[in-house]
Short mmCIF file of C-alpha atoms in Angstrom, two decimals:
data_model
loop_
_atom_site.label_atom_id
_atom_site.label_comp_id
_atom_site.label_asym_id
_atom_site.label_seq_id
_atom_site.Cartn_x
_atom_site.Cartn_y
_atom_site.Cartn_z
CA UNK A 115 72.69 63.27 17.66
CA UNK A 116 72.92 60.26 19.92
CA UNK A 117 76.69 60.11 20.32
CA UNK A 118 79.00 62.70 18.76
CA UNK A 119 81.83 60.24 18.20
CA UNK A 120 79.67 57.19 17.44
CA UNK A 121 80.51 57.07 13.73
CA UNK A 122 84.23 56.96 14.65
CA UNK A 123 83.94 54.36 17.40
CA UNK A 124 81.62 51.77 15.87
CA UNK A 125 81.79 49.87 12.61
CA UNK A 126 78.71 48.91 10.63
CA UNK A 127 77.43 45.54 11.77
CA UNK A 128 74.40 43.63 10.54
CA UNK A 129 72.47 41.06 12.59
CA UNK A 130 73.54 37.43 12.39
CA UNK A 131 71.82 35.01 10.02
CA UNK A 132 71.15 31.32 10.20
CA UNK A 133 73.60 29.36 8.07
CA UNK A 134 72.67 28.66 4.43
CA UNK A 135 72.84 24.91 5.13
CA UNK A 136 70.16 25.27 7.81
CA UNK A 137 67.84 27.88 6.35
CA UNK A 138 67.30 26.21 2.96
CA UNK A 139 65.31 23.53 4.78
CA UNK A 140 62.42 25.86 5.61
CA UNK A 141 60.70 29.08 4.53
CA UNK A 142 61.16 31.03 7.76
CA UNK A 143 62.93 34.39 8.01
CA UNK A 144 66.53 33.80 9.00
CA UNK A 145 67.88 37.23 10.00
CA UNK A 146 68.19 37.71 13.76
CA UNK A 147 67.54 40.88 15.73
CA UNK A 148 70.34 42.97 17.22
CA UNK A 149 71.10 42.54 20.92
CA UNK A 150 70.30 45.79 22.77
CA UNK A 151 73.91 46.98 22.91
CA UNK A 152 74.44 46.48 19.18
CA UNK A 153 71.24 48.33 18.27
CA UNK A 154 72.44 51.19 20.47
CA UNK A 155 75.84 51.22 18.74
CA UNK A 156 74.41 51.12 15.23
CA UNK A 157 72.05 54.05 15.90
CA UNK A 158 75.00 55.94 17.43
CA UNK A 159 76.77 55.85 14.04
CA UNK A 160 74.26 58.37 12.62
CA UNK A 161 75.98 61.77 12.43
CA UNK A 162 72.80 63.91 12.29
CA UNK A 163 74.32 65.68 9.29
CA UNK A 164 73.66 69.34 8.68
CA UNK A 165 72.17 68.30 5.33
CA UNK A 166 70.86 64.74 5.83
CA UNK A 167 70.92 63.34 2.29
CA UNK A 168 69.25 60.16 3.56
CA UNK A 169 66.00 62.16 3.56
CA UNK A 170 66.36 62.75 -0.15
CA UNK A 171 67.40 59.18 -0.82
CA UNK A 172 64.22 57.87 0.82
CA UNK A 173 61.13 58.21 -1.42
CA UNK A 174 59.03 58.53 1.74
CA UNK A 175 61.19 61.28 3.21
CA UNK A 176 61.69 59.30 6.42
CA UNK A 177 63.05 61.46 9.24
CA UNK A 178 66.06 59.24 9.77
CA UNK A 179 68.48 61.19 12.03
CA UNK A 180 65.69 61.92 14.48
CA UNK A 181 64.54 58.31 14.85
CA UNK A 182 68.17 57.18 15.14
CA UNK A 183 68.59 59.62 18.02
CA UNK A 184 65.47 58.28 19.72
CA UNK A 185 66.73 54.70 19.31
CA UNK A 186 70.08 55.62 20.85
CA UNK A 187 68.24 57.10 23.83
CA UNK A 188 65.97 54.02 23.96
CA UNK A 189 62.93 56.25 23.60
CA UNK A 190 61.00 53.64 21.66
CA UNK A 191 57.63 55.37 21.61
CA UNK A 192 59.22 58.52 20.19
CA UNK A 193 61.17 56.49 17.63
CA UNK A 194 57.94 54.80 16.53
CA UNK A 195 56.07 58.10 16.38
CA UNK A 196 58.73 59.64 14.12
CA UNK A 197 58.99 56.60 11.82
CA UNK A 198 55.25 56.03 11.46
CA UNK A 199 54.66 59.71 10.65
CA UNK A 200 56.08 59.11 7.17
CA UNK A 201 55.93 55.33 6.67
CA UNK A 202 52.74 53.30 7.02
CA UNK A 203 54.48 49.93 6.80
CA UNK A 204 58.03 49.98 8.20
CA UNK A 205 57.71 46.25 8.88
CA UNK A 206 57.69 45.79 5.06
CA UNK A 207 60.41 48.27 4.13
CA UNK A 208 62.59 47.18 7.05
CA UNK A 209 62.71 43.71 5.51
CA UNK A 210 62.62 44.09 1.71
CA UNK A 211 63.56 47.66 0.77
CA UNK A 212 66.88 48.02 -1.14
CA UNK A 213 67.51 51.02 1.13
CA UNK A 214 68.24 53.94 -1.21
CA UNK A 215 68.53 55.98 2.02
CA UNK A 216 71.71 54.09 2.84
CA UNK A 217 73.18 54.85 -0.59
CA UNK A 218 72.61 58.54 0.17
CA UNK A 219 74.01 58.37 3.73
CA UNK A 220 76.75 60.99 4.16
CA UNK A 221 78.79 58.57 6.24
CA UNK A 222 78.77 56.30 3.19
CA UNK A 223 81.09 58.65 1.30
CA UNK A 224 84.13 57.07 2.93
CA UNK A 225 82.77 54.50 5.41
CA UNK A 226 80.03 51.86 5.38
CA UNK A 227 76.64 53.60 5.67
CA UNK A 228 74.44 53.60 8.76
CA UNK A 229 72.32 50.41 8.93
CA UNK A 230 69.10 52.40 8.48
CA UNK A 231 66.96 49.57 7.16
CA UNK A 232 67.72 47.25 10.08
CA UNK A 233 67.15 50.03 12.62
CA UNK A 234 63.79 50.73 10.98
CA UNK A 235 62.76 47.08 11.31
CA UNK A 236 63.78 47.06 14.96
CA UNK A 237 61.77 50.20 15.74
CA UNK A 238 58.52 48.77 14.39
CA UNK A 239 58.97 45.31 15.92
CA UNK A 240 59.77 46.84 19.33
CA UNK A 241 56.74 49.13 18.91
CA UNK A 242 54.50 46.12 18.27
CA UNK A 243 55.95 44.23 21.24
CA UNK A 244 55.41 47.21 23.57
CA UNK A 245 51.83 47.80 22.40
CA UNK A 246 52.41 51.16 20.70
CA UNK A 247 50.85 49.99 17.42
CA UNK A 248 47.12 50.01 18.02
CA UNK A 249 43.88 50.49 16.12
CA UNK A 250 43.13 54.18 15.52
CA UNK A 251 39.75 54.37 13.83
CA UNK A 252 38.72 57.96 13.06
CA UNK A 253 36.24 59.51 15.50
CA UNK A 254 34.42 61.45 12.77
CA UNK A 255 33.46 60.15 9.34
CA UNK A 256 33.16 62.39 6.28
CA UNK A 257 30.37 60.41 4.68
CA UNK A 258 32.44 60.09 1.50
CA UNK A 259 33.22 56.67 0.05
CA UNK A 260 36.42 55.63 -1.73
CA UNK A 261 37.23 52.44 -3.61
CA UNK A 262 40.84 51.29 -3.75
CA UNK A 263 41.49 48.73 -6.49
CA UNK A 264 44.47 46.59 -5.55
CA UNK A 265 45.88 45.78 -2.14
CA UNK A 266 49.61 46.03 -2.75
CA UNK A 267 51.69 48.55 -0.79
CA UNK A 268 50.34 51.50 -2.82
CA UNK A 269 46.71 50.48 -2.33
CA UNK A 270 47.18 49.69 1.35
CA UNK A 271 48.94 53.02 2.00
CA UNK A 272 46.22 54.94 0.17
CA UNK A 273 43.55 53.08 2.15
CA UNK A 274 45.19 53.84 5.52
CA UNK A 275 45.57 57.53 4.75
CA UNK A 276 42.06 57.97 3.34
CA UNK A 277 40.57 56.14 6.31
CA UNK A 278 42.60 58.40 8.60
CA UNK A 279 40.97 61.37 6.85
CA UNK A 280 37.57 59.95 7.82
CA UNK A 281 36.42 58.52 4.50
CA UNK A 282 34.79 55.10 4.18
CA UNK A 283 37.31 52.95 2.30
CA UNK A 284 36.71 49.66 0.51
CA UNK A 285 39.68 47.75 -0.92
CA UNK A 286 39.00 45.37 -3.82
CA UNK A 287 41.50 42.54 -4.33
CA UNK A 288 41.23 39.75 -6.90
CA UNK A 289 43.50 37.39 -4.93
CA UNK A 290 42.59 35.49 -1.77
CA UNK A 291 44.59 37.75 0.56
CA UNK A 292 45.75 41.36 0.75
CA UNK A 293 49.29 42.52 0.04
CA UNK A 294 49.85 42.17 -3.70
CA UNK A 295 53.42 41.17 -4.52
CA UNK A 296 54.38 41.63 -0.86
CA UNK A 297 51.93 38.81 -0.09
CA UNK A 298 52.28 36.57 -3.14
CA UNK A 299 55.57 37.58 -4.79
CA UNK A 300 58.07 38.05 -1.95
CA UNK A 301 59.06 34.64 -0.52
CA UNK A 302 58.34 33.91 3.12
CA UNK A 303 62.05 33.53 3.89
CA UNK A 304 62.37 37.27 3.22
CA UNK A 305 59.03 38.34 4.71
CA UNK A 306 56.80 35.91 6.57
CA UNK A 307 53.16 36.48 5.77
CA UNK A 308 51.98 36.89 9.35
CA UNK A 309 53.71 40.27 9.09
CA UNK A 310 51.29 41.31 6.33
CA UNK A 311 48.26 39.76 8.00
CA UNK A 312 49.05 41.52 11.29
CA UNK A 313 48.89 44.88 9.50
CA UNK A 314 45.75 44.04 7.52
CA UNK A 315 44.00 43.04 10.75
CA UNK A 316 44.80 46.47 12.20
CA UNK A 317 43.42 48.13 9.07
CA UNK A 318 40.19 46.16 9.39
CA UNK A 319 39.91 47.20 13.05
CA UNK A 320 40.30 50.79 11.85
CA UNK A 321 37.20 50.37 9.69
CA UNK A 322 38.69 49.59 6.27
CA UNK A 323 36.67 47.02 4.33
CA UNK A 324 38.47 44.35 2.27
CA UNK A 325 36.68 42.44 -0.49
CA UNK A 326 38.66 39.49 -1.82
CA UNK A 327 38.24 37.38 -4.94
CA UNK A 328 36.75 40.31 -6.85
CA UNK A 329 38.43 41.39 -10.08
CA UNK A 330 37.08 44.82 -10.89
CA UNK A 331 36.33 44.96 -14.61
CA UNK A 332 35.27 41.31 -14.58
CA UNK A 333 33.31 40.48 -11.41
CA UNK A 334 32.36 44.13 -10.90
CA UNK A 335 32.06 46.52 -13.84
CA UNK A 336 33.79 49.88 -13.99
CA UNK A 337 30.39 51.59 -14.29
CA UNK A 338 29.16 49.95 -11.09
CA UNK A 339 32.35 51.02 -9.33
CA UNK A 340 32.00 54.66 -10.41
CA UNK A 341 28.33 54.77 -9.43
CA UNK A 342 28.97 53.28 -5.99
CA UNK A 343 31.88 55.44 -4.82
CA UNK A 344 32.74 59.12 -4.61
CA UNK A 345 36.34 58.48 -5.68
CA UNK A 346 38.42 55.58 -7.00
CA UNK A 347 42.14 54.89 -6.56
CA UNK A 348 43.71 52.54 -9.10
CA UNK A 349 46.56 50.67 -7.44
CA UNK A 350 46.57 47.38 -9.31
CA UNK A 351 50.30 47.29 -9.95
CA UNK A 352 52.33 46.45 -13.04
CA UNK A 353 51.33 42.86 -13.68
CA UNK A 354 52.19 41.99 -17.29
CA UNK A 355 55.61 40.28 -17.24
CA UNK A 356 58.27 40.81 -19.89
CA UNK A 357 58.39 37.76 -22.14
CA UNK A 358 61.35 36.20 -23.95
CA UNK A 359 59.91 35.07 -27.31
CA UNK A 360 62.85 32.89 -28.33
CA UNK A 361 62.23 29.66 -30.30
CA UNK A 362 60.95 26.96 -27.96
CA UNK A 363 59.26 29.37 -25.55
CA UNK A 364 56.17 27.12 -25.57
CA UNK A 365 58.06 24.13 -24.13
CA UNK A 366 56.86 22.69 -20.83
CA UNK A 367 59.28 23.87 -18.17
CA UNK A 368 59.57 27.55 -19.16
CA UNK A 369 57.66 29.78 -16.71
CA UNK A 370 57.39 33.36 -15.66
CA UNK A 371 59.05 33.94 -12.30
CA UNK A 372 55.82 35.08 -10.69
CA UNK A 373 54.02 31.87 -11.65
CA UNK A 374 56.65 29.99 -9.66
CA UNK A 375 56.87 32.37 -6.69
CA UNK A 376 53.15 32.94 -6.28
CA UNK A 377 52.43 29.23 -6.27
CA UNK A 378 55.10 28.58 -3.65
CA UNK A 379 53.77 31.36 -1.42
CA UNK A 380 50.33 29.80 -1.63
CA UNK A 381 51.81 26.41 -0.82
CA UNK A 382 53.53 27.76 2.30
CA UNK A 383 50.33 29.50 3.44
CA UNK A 384 48.13 26.47 2.75
CA UNK A 385 46.14 28.30 0.06
CA UNK A 386 44.88 25.87 -2.60
CA UNK A 387 45.66 26.50 -6.27
CA UNK A 388 44.38 24.88 -9.44
CA UNK A 389 47.33 25.57 -11.75
CA UNK A 390 49.83 22.93 -12.83
CA UNK A 391 52.31 22.36 -10.01
CA UNK A 392 55.71 23.95 -10.63
CA UNK A 393 58.58 22.32 -8.75
CA UNK A 394 62.35 22.68 -9.12
CA UNK A 395 63.20 19.51 -7.16
CA UNK A 396 66.05 17.54 -8.78
CA UNK A 397 65.99 19.86 -11.81
CA UNK A 398 68.65 21.90 -13.52
CA UNK A 399 67.27 25.41 -13.08
CA UNK A 400 68.14 28.49 -15.11
CA UNK A 401 66.93 31.89 -13.94
CA UNK A 402 67.00 34.57 -16.64
CA UNK A 403 67.19 38.03 -15.08
CA UNK A 404 69.61 39.40 -12.52
CA UNK A 405 67.30 41.39 -10.23
CA UNK A 406 65.63 40.68 -6.91
CA UNK A 407 62.84 38.59 -8.47
CA UNK A 408 65.46 36.37 -10.07
CA UNK A 409 67.21 36.10 -6.72
CA UNK A 410 63.91 35.05 -5.13
CA UNK A 411 63.63 32.26 -7.72
CA UNK A 412 67.15 31.15 -6.76
CA UNK A 413 66.28 31.04 -3.05
CA UNK A 414 63.04 29.17 -3.70
CA UNK A 415 64.78 26.67 -6.03
CA UNK A 416 67.37 26.01 -3.32
CA UNK A 417 64.57 25.18 -0.90
CA UNK A 418 63.04 22.87 -3.52
CA UNK A 419 66.45 21.10 -3.59
CA UNK A 420 67.20 21.77 -7.24
CA UNK A 421 70.07 19.78 -8.77
CA UNK A 422 71.77 22.93 -10.09
CA UNK A 423 70.89 26.62 -10.31
CA UNK A 424 72.29 29.11 -12.79
CA UNK A 425 71.28 32.75 -12.98
CA UNK A 426 72.33 34.87 -15.90
CA UNK A 427 71.78 38.37 -17.13
CA UNK A 428 72.10 39.97 -20.57
CA UNK A 429 73.82 43.04 -19.13
CA UNK A 430 77.50 43.01 -18.13
CA UNK A 431 78.51 42.41 -14.52
CA UNK A 432 77.96 45.60 -12.48
CA UNK A 433 80.94 47.19 -10.74
CA UNK A 434 81.58 46.55 -7.05
CA UNK A 435 82.15 50.24 -6.29
CA UNK A 436 80.75 53.54 -7.54
CA UNK A 437 81.99 54.84 -10.89
CA UNK A 438 81.96 58.35 -12.35
CA UNK A 439 78.54 57.59 -13.75
CA UNK A 440 77.22 56.75 -10.26
CA UNK A 441 78.19 59.71 -8.09
CA UNK A 442 77.15 59.89 -4.44
CA UNK A 443 74.35 60.36 -3.32
CA UNK A 444 72.57 58.74 -6.29
CA UNK A 445 71.45 55.13 -6.02
CA UNK A 446 74.29 53.10 -7.58
CA UNK A 447 73.81 50.02 -9.75
CA UNK A 448 76.44 47.87 -8.06
CA UNK A 449 77.09 44.15 -7.91
CA UNK A 450 74.67 42.72 -5.39
CA UNK A 451 75.13 39.34 -3.75
CA UNK A 452 71.92 38.37 -1.98
CA UNK A 453 71.28 35.81 0.73
CA UNK A 454 69.87 33.50 -1.98
CA UNK A 455 73.16 33.65 -3.88
CA UNK A 456 74.97 32.75 -0.64
CA UNK A 457 72.86 29.58 -0.49
CA UNK A 458 74.21 28.30 -3.80
CA UNK A 459 74.01 29.56 -7.37
CA UNK A 460 76.18 29.93 -10.46
CA UNK A 461 76.01 33.47 -11.82
CA UNK A 462 76.90 34.71 -15.30
CA UNK A 463 76.67 38.07 -17.04
CA UNK A 464 76.60 39.21 -20.66
CA UNK A 465 74.76 36.05 -21.75
CA UNK A 466 72.06 36.13 -24.41
CA UNK A 467 69.37 33.46 -24.75
CA UNK A 468 69.05 32.14 -28.32
CA UNK A 469 66.67 29.20 -28.02
CA UNK A 470 64.87 26.88 -25.62
CA UNK A 471 65.64 23.26 -26.49
CA UNK A 472 63.25 20.37 -25.87
CA UNK A 473 62.56 16.70 -26.49
CA UNK A 474 59.98 15.03 -28.72
CA UNK A 475 57.35 15.23 -25.96
CA UNK A 476 57.63 19.02 -25.67
CA UNK A 477 59.59 19.05 -22.42
CA UNK A 478 62.41 21.52 -21.87
CA UNK A 479 65.88 19.93 -21.86
CA UNK A 480 68.24 22.88 -22.29
CA UNK A 481 68.84 26.49 -23.24
CA UNK A 482 71.02 27.61 -26.15
CA UNK A 483 72.99 30.71 -25.13
CA UNK A 484 75.79 32.88 -26.46
CA UNK A 485 78.17 35.29 -24.74
CA UNK A 486 78.04 38.95 -25.74
CA UNK A 487 80.41 41.90 -25.60
CA UNK A 488 79.06 45.34 -24.69
CA UNK A 489 80.10 48.73 -25.98
CA UNK A 490 79.94 51.46 -23.35
CA UNK A 491 79.53 55.23 -23.38
CA UNK A 492 81.90 57.75 -21.78
CA UNK A 493 80.40 57.03 -18.34
CA UNK A 494 80.96 53.29 -18.68
CA UNK A 495 77.28 52.56 -19.27
CA UNK A 496 76.49 49.71 -21.71
CA UNK A 497 74.81 50.88 -24.93
CA UNK A 498 74.91 47.99 -27.42
CA UNK A 499 76.29 44.46 -27.69
CA UNK A 500 77.58 41.96 -30.22
CA UNK A 501 77.80 38.19 -29.94
CA UNK A 502 81.13 36.55 -29.16
CA UNK A 503 82.01 34.26 -32.02
CA UNK A 504 82.33 30.61 -31.06
CA UNK A 505 80.69 31.02 -27.62
CA UNK A 506 77.34 29.44 -28.49
CA UNK A 507 76.48 26.46 -26.30
CA UNK A 508 73.57 24.54 -24.78
CA UNK A 509 73.13 24.54 -21.01
CA UNK A 510 71.11 21.67 -19.50
CA UNK A 511 67.81 22.83 -18.00
CA UNK A 512 64.45 21.32 -17.15
CA UNK A 513 63.16 24.52 -15.52
CA UNK A 514 63.61 28.09 -16.72
CA UNK A 515 62.19 31.06 -14.81
CA UNK A 516 61.86 34.35 -16.67
CA UNK A 517 62.55 37.17 -14.20
CA UNK A 518 63.02 40.13 -16.51
CA UNK A 519 60.59 42.55 -14.92
CA UNK A 520 57.13 43.82 -15.81
CA UNK A 521 55.94 45.90 -18.75
CA UNK A 522 52.72 47.60 -17.64
CA UNK A 523 49.38 46.99 -15.89
CA UNK A 524 46.72 44.69 -17.28
CA UNK A 525 44.66 46.70 -19.76
CA UNK A 526 41.92 44.16 -20.41
CA UNK A 527 38.94 44.66 -18.12
CA UNK A 528 39.00 47.62 -15.75
CA UNK A 529 41.30 50.01 -17.64
CA UNK A 530 39.55 49.41 -20.96
CA UNK A 531 36.14 49.85 -19.37
CA UNK A 532 37.16 53.07 -17.63
CA UNK A 533 38.75 54.41 -20.80
CA UNK A 534 41.62 56.02 -18.86
CA UNK A 535 44.41 57.55 -20.89
CA UNK A 536 47.67 55.59 -20.88
CA UNK A 537 51.21 56.88 -21.27
CA UNK A 538 53.72 55.77 -23.91
CA UNK A 539 54.78 52.80 -21.78
CA UNK A 540 51.23 51.56 -21.25
CA UNK A 541 50.88 52.77 -17.66
CA UNK A 542 47.90 54.77 -16.42
CA UNK A 543 48.61 58.41 -17.21
CA UNK A 544 48.38 60.57 -14.09
CA UNK A 545 50.79 63.40 -13.40
CA UNK A 546 53.09 62.92 -10.42
CA UNK A 547 52.00 65.15 -7.57
CA UNK A 548 48.37 65.19 -8.80
CA UNK A 549 47.69 61.46 -9.41
CA UNK A 550 44.45 62.29 -11.24
CA UNK A 551 43.66 60.31 -14.37
CA UNK A 552 41.80 61.45 -17.48
CA UNK A 553 38.55 60.10 -15.97
CA UNK A 554 36.70 62.22 -13.40
CA UNK A 555 37.13 61.12 -9.75
CA UNK A 556 39.59 58.37 -10.72
CA UNK A 557 43.16 58.52 -9.38
CA UNK A 558 46.16 56.22 -9.86
CA UNK A 559 49.18 55.36 -7.73
CA UNK A 560 52.09 52.96 -7.48
CA UNK A 561 53.37 50.68 -10.22
CA UNK A 562 50.14 51.05 -12.18
CA UNK A 563 51.05 54.72 -12.66
CA UNK A 564 54.85 54.90 -12.51
CA UNK A 565 55.75 51.44 -13.80
CA UNK A 566 57.64 48.67 -12.03
CA UNK A 567 59.38 50.14 -9.01
CA UNK A 568 60.22 49.66 -5.33
CA UNK A 569 57.89 48.93 -2.42
CA UNK A 570 58.98 52.20 -0.78
CA UNK A 571 57.94 54.13 -3.91
CA UNK A 572 54.58 52.34 -3.91
CA UNK A 573 53.91 53.37 -0.30
CA UNK A 574 54.96 56.95 -1.09
CA UNK A 575 52.66 57.13 -4.10
CA UNK A 576 49.74 55.66 -2.17
CA UNK A 577 50.17 58.29 0.54
CA UNK A 578 50.50 61.18 -1.89
CA UNK A 579 47.54 60.02 -4.01
CA UNK A 580 45.39 59.72 -0.87
CA UNK A 581 46.18 63.31 -0.04
CA UNK A 582 45.00 64.40 -3.49
CA UNK A 583 41.82 62.34 -3.17
CA UNK A 584 41.08 63.91 0.21
CA UNK A 585 41.58 67.36 -1.30
CA UNK A 586 39.27 66.42 -4.20
CA UNK A 587 36.53 65.19 -1.85
CA UNK A 588 36.62 67.93 0.78
CA UNK A 589 38.48 70.91 -0.67
CA UNK A 590 41.11 70.72 2.06
CA UNK A 591 43.39 68.12 3.63
CA UNK A 592 45.36 67.56 6.78
CA UNK A 593 47.13 64.46 5.50
CA UNK A 594 50.91 64.58 5.67
CA UNK A 595 53.05 65.01 2.56
CA UNK A 596 56.73 64.30 1.99
CA UNK A 597 56.82 67.72 0.30
CA UNK A 598 56.47 70.10 3.26
CA UNK A 599 55.52 73.07 1.08
CA UNK A 600 52.69 71.18 -0.63
CA UNK A 601 51.07 70.52 2.76
CA UNK A 602 49.80 74.10 2.62
CA UNK A 603 49.24 74.35 -1.16
CA UNK A 604 45.52 73.81 -1.11
#
């Protein structure tokens, strides 16, 4: 424990940010780093609890009290060693993770939680600046080959771990660059793409091979894949978006959120695209969906200089504080105001979309909506709704972005050719902890297996699946596991 009385002496403070008026003029990250004294104070707030619930809150099992102690003592190499022992990409999670560890922080019972996410980002950036993060190609190769399909966080984590075990790893990615949604879905103002490319370059130096512009199941058949590799890890993500099939859905101006965000990320990176250009400039924008993807559409629309931006959600407004149905240390579904909302946005809850309205030329002009009232269960959770009589109205809109999440992975192509068994939600069926599919030597991890989830869960699944692949290929494994007991359950 860095300082016994630290949690009593120091309040939670987050780094300063550039003003909304300034930052909406570019796509750069806008959160500053702590000065040295503030980083020291924030790490001192960690109480090194007898039972550190932050471990349980983190899907990776990050060893949080220990790296906080090392930060307090300014032992940066030790802090990096501890953090990187469980997390392959703290530069990602330190920027875009919703920090379930902080929701489970014991200090958070009656005080603001320790700023774990920010401390994590500082550790890895200091480690890079001091030269601690270097290429570590394995000295001995196993002779076994593994194909990883998909280069999102799950695929990248699996590739790193399998390469560490000495296997020859090839990552297949249908896009132009590696990273999946971290590369093409998360806007640059939240995570600049040099951060991803810096990590991919290290992976290439370690001996991992990346093949871009190859869609397995289309450009390379599943049979060819199985014949060419000793094991395959499916990490293609959950890519089929949830649609809103209301009348007028076909109007020009209604897009999936990822169509909008991916195109803008390519525009920022100078990557050409052939699709119709989607701009929000001087438009009335409506974002349907209240999650982080919807927030990203808000932030991007602000940078496009939209005339107005409205974000609404079918569900009722979440509470600001925990309720009986959200006991500590579970992750609470609370009202979240993001940096994009700070930049300008009207928000509404309990609104149902009835129809997309257009002109004679097929262009979107508005959205017909109605307010709804929700019935709740004994825990205050919404269960069903009814429309509020007389609340129907048309909101002006020339751009609508559907940000209602993803249903399941793409089945056409690779999954159909492999013939893998799917679960009732349409995800690849592979038991958690084993990650093996119904097809011999084929494993699955991340959103493709568990459904739409968090980047930290994707990294965790990639690591755990890699461990199972290593065990499959060699009969033993020395790869780390978040489950300490399973490290010896060969």
